[in-house]
Structures are given as C-alpha cells and as structure tokens.
PDB file of C-alpha atoms in Angstrom:
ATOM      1  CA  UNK A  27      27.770 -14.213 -17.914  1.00 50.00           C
ATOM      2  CA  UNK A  28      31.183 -12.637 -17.115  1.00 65.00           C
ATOM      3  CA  UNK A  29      32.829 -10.367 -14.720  1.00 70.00           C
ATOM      4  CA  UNK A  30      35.574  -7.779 -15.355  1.00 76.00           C
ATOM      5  CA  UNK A  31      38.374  -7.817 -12.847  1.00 77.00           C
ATOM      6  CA  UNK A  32      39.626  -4.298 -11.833  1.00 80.00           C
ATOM      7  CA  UNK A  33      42.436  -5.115  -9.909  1.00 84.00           C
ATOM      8  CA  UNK A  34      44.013  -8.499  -9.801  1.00 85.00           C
ATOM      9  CA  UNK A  35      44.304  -8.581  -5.985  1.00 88.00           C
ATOM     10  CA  UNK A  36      39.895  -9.404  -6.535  1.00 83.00           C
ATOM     11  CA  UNK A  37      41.367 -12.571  -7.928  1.00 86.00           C
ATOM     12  CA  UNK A  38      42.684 -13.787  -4.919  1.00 88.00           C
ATOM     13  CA  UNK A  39      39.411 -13.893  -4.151  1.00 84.00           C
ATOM     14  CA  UNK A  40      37.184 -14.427  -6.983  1.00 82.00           C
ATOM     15  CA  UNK A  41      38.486 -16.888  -9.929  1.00 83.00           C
ATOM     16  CA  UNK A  42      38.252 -14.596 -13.195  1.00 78.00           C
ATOM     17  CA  UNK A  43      37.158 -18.067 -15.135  1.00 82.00           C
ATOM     18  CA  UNK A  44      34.195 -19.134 -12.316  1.00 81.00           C
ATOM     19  CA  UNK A  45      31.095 -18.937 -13.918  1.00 83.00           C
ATOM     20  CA  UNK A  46      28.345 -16.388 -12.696  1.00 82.00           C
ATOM     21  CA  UNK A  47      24.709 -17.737 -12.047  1.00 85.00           C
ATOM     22  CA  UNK A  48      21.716 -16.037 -12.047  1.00 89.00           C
ATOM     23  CA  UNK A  49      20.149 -17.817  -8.681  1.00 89.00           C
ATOM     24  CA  UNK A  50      17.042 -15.923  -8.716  1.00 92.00           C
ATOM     25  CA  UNK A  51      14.740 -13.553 -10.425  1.00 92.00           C
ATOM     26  CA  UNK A  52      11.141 -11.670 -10.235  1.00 91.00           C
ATOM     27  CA  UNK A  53      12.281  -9.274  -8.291  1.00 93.00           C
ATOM     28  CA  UNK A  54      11.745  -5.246  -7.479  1.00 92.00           C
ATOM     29  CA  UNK A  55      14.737  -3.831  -6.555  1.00 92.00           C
ATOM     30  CA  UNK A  56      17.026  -6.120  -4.256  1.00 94.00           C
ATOM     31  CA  UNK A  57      19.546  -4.624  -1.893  1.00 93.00           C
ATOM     32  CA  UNK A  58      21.228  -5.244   1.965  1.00 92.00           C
ATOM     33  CA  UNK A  59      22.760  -8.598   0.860  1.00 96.00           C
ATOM     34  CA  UNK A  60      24.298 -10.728   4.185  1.00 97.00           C
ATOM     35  CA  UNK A  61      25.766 -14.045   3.995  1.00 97.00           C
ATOM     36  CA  UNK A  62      25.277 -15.931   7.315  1.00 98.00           C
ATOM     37  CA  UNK A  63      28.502 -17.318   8.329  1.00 96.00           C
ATOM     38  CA  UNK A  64      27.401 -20.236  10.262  1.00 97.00           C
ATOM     39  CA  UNK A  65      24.027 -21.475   8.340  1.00 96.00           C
ATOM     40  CA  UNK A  66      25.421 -20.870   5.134  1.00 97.00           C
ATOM     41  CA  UNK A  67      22.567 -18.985   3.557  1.00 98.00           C
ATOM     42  CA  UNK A  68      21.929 -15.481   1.685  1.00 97.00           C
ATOM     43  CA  UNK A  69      19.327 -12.939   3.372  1.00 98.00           C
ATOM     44  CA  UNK A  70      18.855  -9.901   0.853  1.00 98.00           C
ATOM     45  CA  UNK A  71      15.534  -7.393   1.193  1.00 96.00           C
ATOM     46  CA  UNK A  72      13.177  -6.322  -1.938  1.00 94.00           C
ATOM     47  CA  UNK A  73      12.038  -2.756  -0.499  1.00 91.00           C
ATOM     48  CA  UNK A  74       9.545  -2.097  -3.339  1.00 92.00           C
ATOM     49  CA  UNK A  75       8.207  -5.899  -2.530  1.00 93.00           C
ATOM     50  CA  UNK A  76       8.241  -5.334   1.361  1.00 95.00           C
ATOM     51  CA  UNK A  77       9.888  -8.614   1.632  1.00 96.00           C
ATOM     52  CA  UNK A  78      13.318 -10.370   2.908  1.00 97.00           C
ATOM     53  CA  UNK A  79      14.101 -13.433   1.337  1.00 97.00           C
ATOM     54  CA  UNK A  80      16.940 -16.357   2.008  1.00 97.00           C
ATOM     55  CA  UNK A  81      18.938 -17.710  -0.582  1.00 98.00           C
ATOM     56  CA  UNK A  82      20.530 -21.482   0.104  1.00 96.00           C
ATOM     57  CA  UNK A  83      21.974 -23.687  -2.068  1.00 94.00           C
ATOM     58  CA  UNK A  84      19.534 -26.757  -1.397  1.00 96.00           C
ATOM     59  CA  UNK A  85      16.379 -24.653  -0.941  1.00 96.00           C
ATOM     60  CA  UNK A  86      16.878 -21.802  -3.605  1.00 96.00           C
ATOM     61  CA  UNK A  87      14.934 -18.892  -2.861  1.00 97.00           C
ATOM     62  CA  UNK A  88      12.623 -18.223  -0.478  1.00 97.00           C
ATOM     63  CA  UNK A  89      10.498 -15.334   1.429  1.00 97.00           C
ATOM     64  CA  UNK A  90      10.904 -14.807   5.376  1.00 96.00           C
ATOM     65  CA  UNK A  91       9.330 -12.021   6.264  1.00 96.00           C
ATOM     66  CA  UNK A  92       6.748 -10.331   4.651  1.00 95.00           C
ATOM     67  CA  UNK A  93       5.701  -7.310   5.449  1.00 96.00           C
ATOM     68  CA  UNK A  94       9.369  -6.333   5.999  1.00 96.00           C
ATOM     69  CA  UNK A  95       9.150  -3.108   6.773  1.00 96.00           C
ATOM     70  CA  UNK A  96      10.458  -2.041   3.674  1.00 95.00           C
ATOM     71  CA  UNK A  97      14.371  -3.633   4.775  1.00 96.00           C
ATOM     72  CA  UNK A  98      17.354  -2.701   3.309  1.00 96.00           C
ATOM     73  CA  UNK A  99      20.707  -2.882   4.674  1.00 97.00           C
ATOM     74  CA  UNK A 100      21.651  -5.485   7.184  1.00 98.00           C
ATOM     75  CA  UNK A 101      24.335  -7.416   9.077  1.00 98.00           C
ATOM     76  CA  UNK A 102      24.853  -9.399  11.630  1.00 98.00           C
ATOM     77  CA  UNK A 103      26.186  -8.584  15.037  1.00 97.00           C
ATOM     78  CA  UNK A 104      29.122 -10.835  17.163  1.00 96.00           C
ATOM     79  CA  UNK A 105      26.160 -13.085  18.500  1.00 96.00           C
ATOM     80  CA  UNK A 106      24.599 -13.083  14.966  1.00 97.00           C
ATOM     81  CA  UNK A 107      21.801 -11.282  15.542  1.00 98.00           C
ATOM     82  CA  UNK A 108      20.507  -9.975  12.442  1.00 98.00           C
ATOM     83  CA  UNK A 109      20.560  -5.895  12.606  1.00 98.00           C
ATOM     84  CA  UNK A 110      18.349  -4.496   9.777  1.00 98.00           C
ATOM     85  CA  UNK A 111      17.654  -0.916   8.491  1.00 98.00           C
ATOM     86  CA  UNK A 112      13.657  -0.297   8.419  1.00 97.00           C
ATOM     87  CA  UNK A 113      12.483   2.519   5.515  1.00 95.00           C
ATOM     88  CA  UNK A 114       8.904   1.901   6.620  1.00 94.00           C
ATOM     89  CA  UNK A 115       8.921   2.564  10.330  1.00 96.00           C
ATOM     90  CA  UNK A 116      12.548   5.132  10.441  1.00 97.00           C
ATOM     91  CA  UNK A 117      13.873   2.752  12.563  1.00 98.00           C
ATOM     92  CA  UNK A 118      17.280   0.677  13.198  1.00 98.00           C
ATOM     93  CA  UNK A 119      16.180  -2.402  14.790  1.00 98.00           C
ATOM     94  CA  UNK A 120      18.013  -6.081  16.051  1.00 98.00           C
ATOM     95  CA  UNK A 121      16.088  -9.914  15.158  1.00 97.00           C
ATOM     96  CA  UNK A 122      17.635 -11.868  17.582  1.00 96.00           C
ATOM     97  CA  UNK A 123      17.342 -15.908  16.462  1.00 92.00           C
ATOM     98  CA  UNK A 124      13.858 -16.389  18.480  1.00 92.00           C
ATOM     99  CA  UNK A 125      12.199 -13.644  16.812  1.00 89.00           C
ATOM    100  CA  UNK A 126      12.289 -10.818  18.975  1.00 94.00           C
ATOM    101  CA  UNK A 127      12.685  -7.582  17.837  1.00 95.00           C
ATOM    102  CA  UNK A 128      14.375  -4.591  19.344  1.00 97.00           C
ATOM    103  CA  UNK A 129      14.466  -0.881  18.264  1.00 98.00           C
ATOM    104  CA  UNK A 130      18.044   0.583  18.309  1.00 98.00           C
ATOM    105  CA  UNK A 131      17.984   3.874  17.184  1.00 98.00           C
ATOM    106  CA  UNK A 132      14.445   5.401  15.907  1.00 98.00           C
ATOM    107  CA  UNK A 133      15.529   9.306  16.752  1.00 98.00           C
ATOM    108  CA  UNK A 134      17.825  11.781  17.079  1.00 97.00           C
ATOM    109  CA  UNK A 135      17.417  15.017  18.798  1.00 95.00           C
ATOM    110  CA  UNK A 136      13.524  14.070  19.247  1.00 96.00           C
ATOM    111  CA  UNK A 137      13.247  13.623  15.522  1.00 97.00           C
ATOM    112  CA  UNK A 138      12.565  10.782  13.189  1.00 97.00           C
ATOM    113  CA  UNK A 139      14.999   9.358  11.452  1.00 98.00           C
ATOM    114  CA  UNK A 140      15.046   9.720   8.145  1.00 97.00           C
ATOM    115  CA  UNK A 141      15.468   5.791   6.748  1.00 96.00           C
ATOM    116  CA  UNK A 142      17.908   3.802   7.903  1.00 98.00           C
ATOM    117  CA  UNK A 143      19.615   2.918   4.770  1.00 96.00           C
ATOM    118  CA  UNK A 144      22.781   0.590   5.011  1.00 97.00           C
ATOM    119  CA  UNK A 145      24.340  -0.198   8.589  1.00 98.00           C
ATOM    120  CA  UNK A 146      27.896  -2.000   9.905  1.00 98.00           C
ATOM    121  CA  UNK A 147      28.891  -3.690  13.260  1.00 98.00           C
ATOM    122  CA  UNK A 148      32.587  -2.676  14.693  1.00 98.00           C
ATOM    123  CA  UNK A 149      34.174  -5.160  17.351  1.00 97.00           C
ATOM    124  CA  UNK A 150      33.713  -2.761  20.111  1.00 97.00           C
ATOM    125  CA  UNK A 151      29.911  -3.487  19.066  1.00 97.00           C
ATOM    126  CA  UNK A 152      28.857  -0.386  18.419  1.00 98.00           C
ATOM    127  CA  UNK A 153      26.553  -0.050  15.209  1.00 98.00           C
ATOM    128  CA  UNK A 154      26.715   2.742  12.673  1.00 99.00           C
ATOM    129  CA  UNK A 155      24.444   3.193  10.047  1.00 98.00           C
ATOM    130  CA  UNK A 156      23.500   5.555   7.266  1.00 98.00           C
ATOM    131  CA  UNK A 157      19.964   8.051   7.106  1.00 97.00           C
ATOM    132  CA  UNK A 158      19.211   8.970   3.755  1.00 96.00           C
ATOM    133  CA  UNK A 159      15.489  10.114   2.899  1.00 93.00           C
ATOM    134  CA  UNK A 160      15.542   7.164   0.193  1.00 92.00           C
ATOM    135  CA  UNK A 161      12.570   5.352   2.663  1.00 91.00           C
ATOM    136  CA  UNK A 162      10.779   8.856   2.421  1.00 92.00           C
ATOM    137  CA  UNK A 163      10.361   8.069  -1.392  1.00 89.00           C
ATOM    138  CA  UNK A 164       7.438   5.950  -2.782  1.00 86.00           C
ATOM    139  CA  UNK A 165       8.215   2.632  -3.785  1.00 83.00           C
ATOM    140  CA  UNK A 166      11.190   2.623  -1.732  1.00 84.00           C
ATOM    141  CA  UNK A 167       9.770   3.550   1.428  1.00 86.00           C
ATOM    142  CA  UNK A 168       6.549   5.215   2.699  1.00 90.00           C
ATOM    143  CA  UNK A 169       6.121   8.896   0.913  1.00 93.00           C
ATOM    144  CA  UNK A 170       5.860  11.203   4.419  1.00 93.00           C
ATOM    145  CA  UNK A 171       7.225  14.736   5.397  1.00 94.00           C
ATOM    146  CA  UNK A 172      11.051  14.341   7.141  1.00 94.00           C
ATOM    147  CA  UNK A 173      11.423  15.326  10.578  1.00 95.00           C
ATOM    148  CA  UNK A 174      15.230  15.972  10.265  1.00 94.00           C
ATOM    149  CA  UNK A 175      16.963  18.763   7.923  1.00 92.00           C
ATOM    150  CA  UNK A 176      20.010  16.386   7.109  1.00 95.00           C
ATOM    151  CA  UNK A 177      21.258  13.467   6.450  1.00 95.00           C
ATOM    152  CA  UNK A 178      23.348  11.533   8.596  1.00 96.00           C
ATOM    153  CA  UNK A 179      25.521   9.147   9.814  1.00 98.00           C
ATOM    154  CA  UNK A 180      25.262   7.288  13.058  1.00 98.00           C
ATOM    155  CA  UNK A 181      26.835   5.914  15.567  1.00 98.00           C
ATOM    156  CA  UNK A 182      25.225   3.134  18.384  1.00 98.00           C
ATOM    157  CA  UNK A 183      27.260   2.043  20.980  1.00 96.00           C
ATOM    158  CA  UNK A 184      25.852  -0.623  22.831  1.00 93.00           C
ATOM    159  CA  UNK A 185      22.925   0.540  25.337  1.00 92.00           C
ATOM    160  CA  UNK A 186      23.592   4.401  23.838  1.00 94.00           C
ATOM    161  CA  UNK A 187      21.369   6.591  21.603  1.00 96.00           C
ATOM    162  CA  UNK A 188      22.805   7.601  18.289  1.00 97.00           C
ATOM    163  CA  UNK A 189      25.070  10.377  17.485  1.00 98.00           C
ATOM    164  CA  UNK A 190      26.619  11.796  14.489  1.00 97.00           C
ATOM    165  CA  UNK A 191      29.931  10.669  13.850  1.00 96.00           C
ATOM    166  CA  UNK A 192      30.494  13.429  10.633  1.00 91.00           C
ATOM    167  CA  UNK A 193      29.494  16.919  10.434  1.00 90.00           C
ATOM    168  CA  UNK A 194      25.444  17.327   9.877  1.00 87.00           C
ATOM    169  CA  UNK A 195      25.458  18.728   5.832  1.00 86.00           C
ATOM    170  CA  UNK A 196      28.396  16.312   5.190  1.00 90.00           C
ATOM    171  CA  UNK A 197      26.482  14.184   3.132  1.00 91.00           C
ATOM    172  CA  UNK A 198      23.383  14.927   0.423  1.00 92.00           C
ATOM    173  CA  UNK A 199      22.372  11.472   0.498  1.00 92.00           C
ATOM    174  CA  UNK A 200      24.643   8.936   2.672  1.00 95.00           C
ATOM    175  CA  UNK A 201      24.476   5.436   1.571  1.00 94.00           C
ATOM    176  CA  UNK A 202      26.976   2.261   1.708  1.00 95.00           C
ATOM    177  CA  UNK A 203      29.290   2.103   4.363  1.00 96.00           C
ATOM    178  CA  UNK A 204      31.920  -0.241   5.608  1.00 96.00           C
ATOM    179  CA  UNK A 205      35.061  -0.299   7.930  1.00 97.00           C
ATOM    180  CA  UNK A 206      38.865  -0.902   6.042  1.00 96.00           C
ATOM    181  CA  UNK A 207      39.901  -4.730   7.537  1.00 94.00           C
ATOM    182  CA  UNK A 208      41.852  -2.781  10.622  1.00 97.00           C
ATOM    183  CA  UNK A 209      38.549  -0.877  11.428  1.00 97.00           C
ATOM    184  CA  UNK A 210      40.695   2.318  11.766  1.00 96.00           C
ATOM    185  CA  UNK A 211      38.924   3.860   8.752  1.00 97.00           C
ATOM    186  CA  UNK A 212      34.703   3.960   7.891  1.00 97.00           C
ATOM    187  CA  UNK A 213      33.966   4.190   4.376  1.00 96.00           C
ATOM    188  CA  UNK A 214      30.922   6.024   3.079  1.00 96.00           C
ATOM    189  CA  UNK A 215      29.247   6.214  -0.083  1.00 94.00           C
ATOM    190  CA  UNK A 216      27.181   9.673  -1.123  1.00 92.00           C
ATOM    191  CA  UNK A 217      25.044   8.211  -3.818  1.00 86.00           C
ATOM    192  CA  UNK A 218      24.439  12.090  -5.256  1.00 86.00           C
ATOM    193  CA  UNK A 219      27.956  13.232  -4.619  1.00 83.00           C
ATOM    194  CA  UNK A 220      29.195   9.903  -6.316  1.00 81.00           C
ATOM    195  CA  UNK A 221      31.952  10.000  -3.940  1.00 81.00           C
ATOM    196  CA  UNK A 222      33.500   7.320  -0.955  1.00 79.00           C
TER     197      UNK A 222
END
C-alpha cells in the first residue's frame, strides 16, 4: 500500500517511501480519529457499531466504550479532556479522565440539535462543532423527526450556550471543520456542496 503526495510540502511531514499499514479491520464505518498527545494512543468511533475504540502500538486495537452513543468526531480540549460529538442522544458532550461526563451544547433556540457531527477546540477554549442530520439517519444515528430546519455551525465558549457562527441555510449538510495553524480562519466542509 501506497500514498500519492499532492503537494510536496505533505512530505515534510509524511515520507513518500514509509510504508502504510493496515492496523486494524472488521469494522462499520470508522470516523472522528484523535491521537492523544501525551499517552500516545489512537481513539476513533464506529457509529454503525456504537463503539469507540483505542489504537496503541503495544496493545493494537481495542473497544472502550460501548454503547457509544453513536460517536463521531472528537478532540481533546487544553486539559485533555476528550470532547465527543453524540448522533444518538443530539448532544456535544466532555469525558473528563475520571469518567465523568458533561453535556455542552444539546439545543439551540429550545430545539434539538440535529447530530453533532465533527467538533474543534480554539485556545480561547471555546468549542465549535458541526450539526448535520447524518445521526438522524439509520445506521449512522437513531432514525427520528429533526427539531431544527437547518443545519449549523456552532460556537461554545466556555460556560456559554451555542450560537451560530455562519448564516442559518449556509450549509446543506456541514461536516469537517478545522482552524488554519494561526486560528484566524475556520475551515468547513459541506459534504453535499463538496465545497471547504
């Protein structure tokens, strides 16, 4: 197995000779990959599974939570406190180290969210996170009526309820999202529009 380099600054990063290995299989549908910068391990959801599993290079792969609320997207906050997106339940939530949960952001305007899809942490610490109807789906998510008219994309500021950062029929389906390196700029993916 082989990659394709599109630009040659990716091989700054990324030797174009380093093998690729398949570390795992038997999976769904596997999304929300996070690499935990201390432990050194791999946390990635299988939404059709309802489980989160850990990659490490001694154990291999493992499960860690299951039910997972049909996870997708996560990260990790300044404290490392793992911040997931929840299809199942609508909800943004935070899994500090102990185990406790927290909801962040399960409404807007007194209406479910859609499904917290992908999600990114900005140094200020406030969250923002995408709410396509992808978790409304079966297999995906849990197959219910939506609440909201739109799809969005959120903002969380630590404490705070969440509030649109882009206009409300922006987006047909908001996905992926991440900040350029200066954090000046938030990048996000329309899955049906095909566009960043």
């Amino acid at each position: 197995m082989t990659h394709v380099t599109l630009r040659s600054e990716f091989e700054t990063l990324i030797d174009p000779y380093a093998p690729v290995a398949q570390v795992g299989t038997g999976f769904d549908f596997t999304e929300g990959p996070i690499w935990h910068p201390v432990d050194h391990y791999l946390l990635f959801s299988d939404m059709p599974g309802d489980v989160r599993r850990r990659w490490d290079a001694r154990r291999g792969v493992v499960e860690v939570k299951r039910p997972s609320n049909k996870c997708n997207g996560m990260t990790y906050d300044a404290e490392l406190n793992l911040i997931v997106c929840e299809h199942a339940t609508s909800s943004l939530i935070r899994e500090r180290p102990d185990g406790r949960r927290e909801i962040l952001a399960s409404h807007f305007g007194g209406q479910e969210l859609n499904s917290p899809n992908d999600v990114c942490v900005h140094s200020s610490g406030a969250i923002y996170f995408s709410d396509p109807w992808y978790g409304r789906m079966p297999v995906y998510g849990v197959e219910r009526p939506r609440q909201l008219g739109f799809q969005g994309v959120y903002r969380v500021v630590p404490g705070g309820e969440p509030r649109l950062v882009v206009e409300r029929n922006l987006f047909d389906q908001p996905n992926g999202l991440c900040f350029s390196p200066d954090e000046k700029l938030l990048y996000v993916n329309d899955t049906v529009q095909a566009l960043i």
